[in-house]
XYZ file of C-alpha atoms in Angstrom:
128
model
C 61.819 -142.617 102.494
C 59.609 -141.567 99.525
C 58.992 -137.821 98.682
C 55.752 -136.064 97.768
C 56.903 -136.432 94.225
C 56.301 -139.994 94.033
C 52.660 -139.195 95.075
C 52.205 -136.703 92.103
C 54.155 -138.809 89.832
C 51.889 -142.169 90.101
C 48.535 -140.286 90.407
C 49.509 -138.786 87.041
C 51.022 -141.788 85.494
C 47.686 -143.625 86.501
C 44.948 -140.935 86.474
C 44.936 -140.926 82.586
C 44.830 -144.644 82.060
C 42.761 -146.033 84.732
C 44.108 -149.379 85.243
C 44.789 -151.603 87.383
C 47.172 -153.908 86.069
C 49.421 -150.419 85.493
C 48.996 -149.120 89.071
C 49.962 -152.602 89.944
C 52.967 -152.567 87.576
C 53.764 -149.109 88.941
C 54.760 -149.666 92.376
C 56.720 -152.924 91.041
C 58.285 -149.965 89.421
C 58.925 -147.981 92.593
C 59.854 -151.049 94.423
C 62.309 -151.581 91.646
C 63.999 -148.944 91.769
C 64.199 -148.586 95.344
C 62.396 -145.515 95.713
C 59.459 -147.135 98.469
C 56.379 -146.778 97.746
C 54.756 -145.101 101.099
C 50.913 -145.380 102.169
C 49.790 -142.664 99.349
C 51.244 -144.651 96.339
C 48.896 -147.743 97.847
C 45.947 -146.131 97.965
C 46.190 -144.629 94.754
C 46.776 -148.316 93.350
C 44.081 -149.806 95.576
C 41.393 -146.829 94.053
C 42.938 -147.583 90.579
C 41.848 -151.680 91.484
C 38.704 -150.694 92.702
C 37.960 -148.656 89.336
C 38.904 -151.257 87.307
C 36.551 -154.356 89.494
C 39.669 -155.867 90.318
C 38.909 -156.021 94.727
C 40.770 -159.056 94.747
C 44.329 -157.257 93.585
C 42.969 -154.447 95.795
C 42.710 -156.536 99.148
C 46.563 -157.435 98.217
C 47.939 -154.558 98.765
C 46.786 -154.703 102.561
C 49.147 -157.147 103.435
C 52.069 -155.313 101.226
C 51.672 -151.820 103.379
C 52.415 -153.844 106.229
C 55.232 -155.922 105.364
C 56.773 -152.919 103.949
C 56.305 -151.379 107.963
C 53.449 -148.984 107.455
C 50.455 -148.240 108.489
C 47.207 -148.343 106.318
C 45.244 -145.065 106.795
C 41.398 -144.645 106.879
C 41.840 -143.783 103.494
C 43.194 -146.833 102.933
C 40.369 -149.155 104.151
C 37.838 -146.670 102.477
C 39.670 -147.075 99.239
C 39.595 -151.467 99.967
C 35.825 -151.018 101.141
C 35.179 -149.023 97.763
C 37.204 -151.435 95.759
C 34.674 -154.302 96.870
C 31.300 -151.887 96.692
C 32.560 -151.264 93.083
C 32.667 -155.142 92.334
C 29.060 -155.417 94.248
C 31.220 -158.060 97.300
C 28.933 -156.975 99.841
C 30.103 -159.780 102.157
C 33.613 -158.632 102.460
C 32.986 -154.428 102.220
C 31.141 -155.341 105.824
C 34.301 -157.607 106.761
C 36.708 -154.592 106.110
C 34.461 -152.207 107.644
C 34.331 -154.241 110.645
C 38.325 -154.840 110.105
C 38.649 -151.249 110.907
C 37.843 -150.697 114.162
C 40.647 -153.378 115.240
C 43.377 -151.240 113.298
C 42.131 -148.373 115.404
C 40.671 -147.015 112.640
C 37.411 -145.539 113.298
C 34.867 -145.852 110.427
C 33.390 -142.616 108.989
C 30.764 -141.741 106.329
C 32.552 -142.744 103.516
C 33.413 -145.966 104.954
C 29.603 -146.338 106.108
C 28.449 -145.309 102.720
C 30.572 -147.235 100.513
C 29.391 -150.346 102.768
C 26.254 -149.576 102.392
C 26.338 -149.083 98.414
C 28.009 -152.855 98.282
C 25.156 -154.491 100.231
C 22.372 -152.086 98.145
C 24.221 -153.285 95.153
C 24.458 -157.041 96.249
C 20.770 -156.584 97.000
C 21.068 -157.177 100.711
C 19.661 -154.710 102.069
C 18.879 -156.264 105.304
C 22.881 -155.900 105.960
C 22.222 -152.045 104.588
């Protein structure tokens, strides 16, 4: 089981650079040395992809929370939702909002308004 210091130790490892490719490279790092990167040290990766346009690498991680036996958190799918607002993929922010509900998780304003912002952006505002 991870402790809260991997938490405070990737946000700061990652809040100064801002990339992707390192938050990526980070929980390799974790994994590496066996230390199990838990639901916190994904989103922080997935918010680091979605700064950085990458919603593709973002989506990824998805799949890795679960194999590894956890649970993605609201958080979670608001940071995947952001991830593809920030790289204007209107079409799948609506498809992970709507992904949501059937993990039991319940959307709330930021997942709403990060949906929104990818259609606005994608200039769909019909789907707005």
């Amino acid at each position: 089981a991870t402790s809260a210091w991997h938490d405070v130790a990737l946000s700061d490892m990652l809040a100064p650079k801002k990339s992707w490719r390192y938050a990526v490279s980070a929980l390799c790092e974790l994994d590496s040395r066996k230390l199990e990167p838990d639901v916190v040290d994904h989103n922080i990766a997935i918010s680091s992809c979605g700064s950085g346009r990458q919603w593709q690498q973002a989506l990824e991680m998805l799949p890795r929370i679960r194999h590894a036996g956890m649970e993605p958190t609201r958080v979670t799918h608001n940071a995947e939702i952001s991830s593809c607002a920030a790289s204007m993929q209107w079409n799948t922010a609506l498809g992970m909002l709507g992904m949501m509900c059937s993990y039991s998780q319940e959307p709330n304003v930021i997942s709403c308004n990060a949906a929104i912002k990818a259609c606005m952006d994608g200039k769909r505002w019909e789907q707005s």
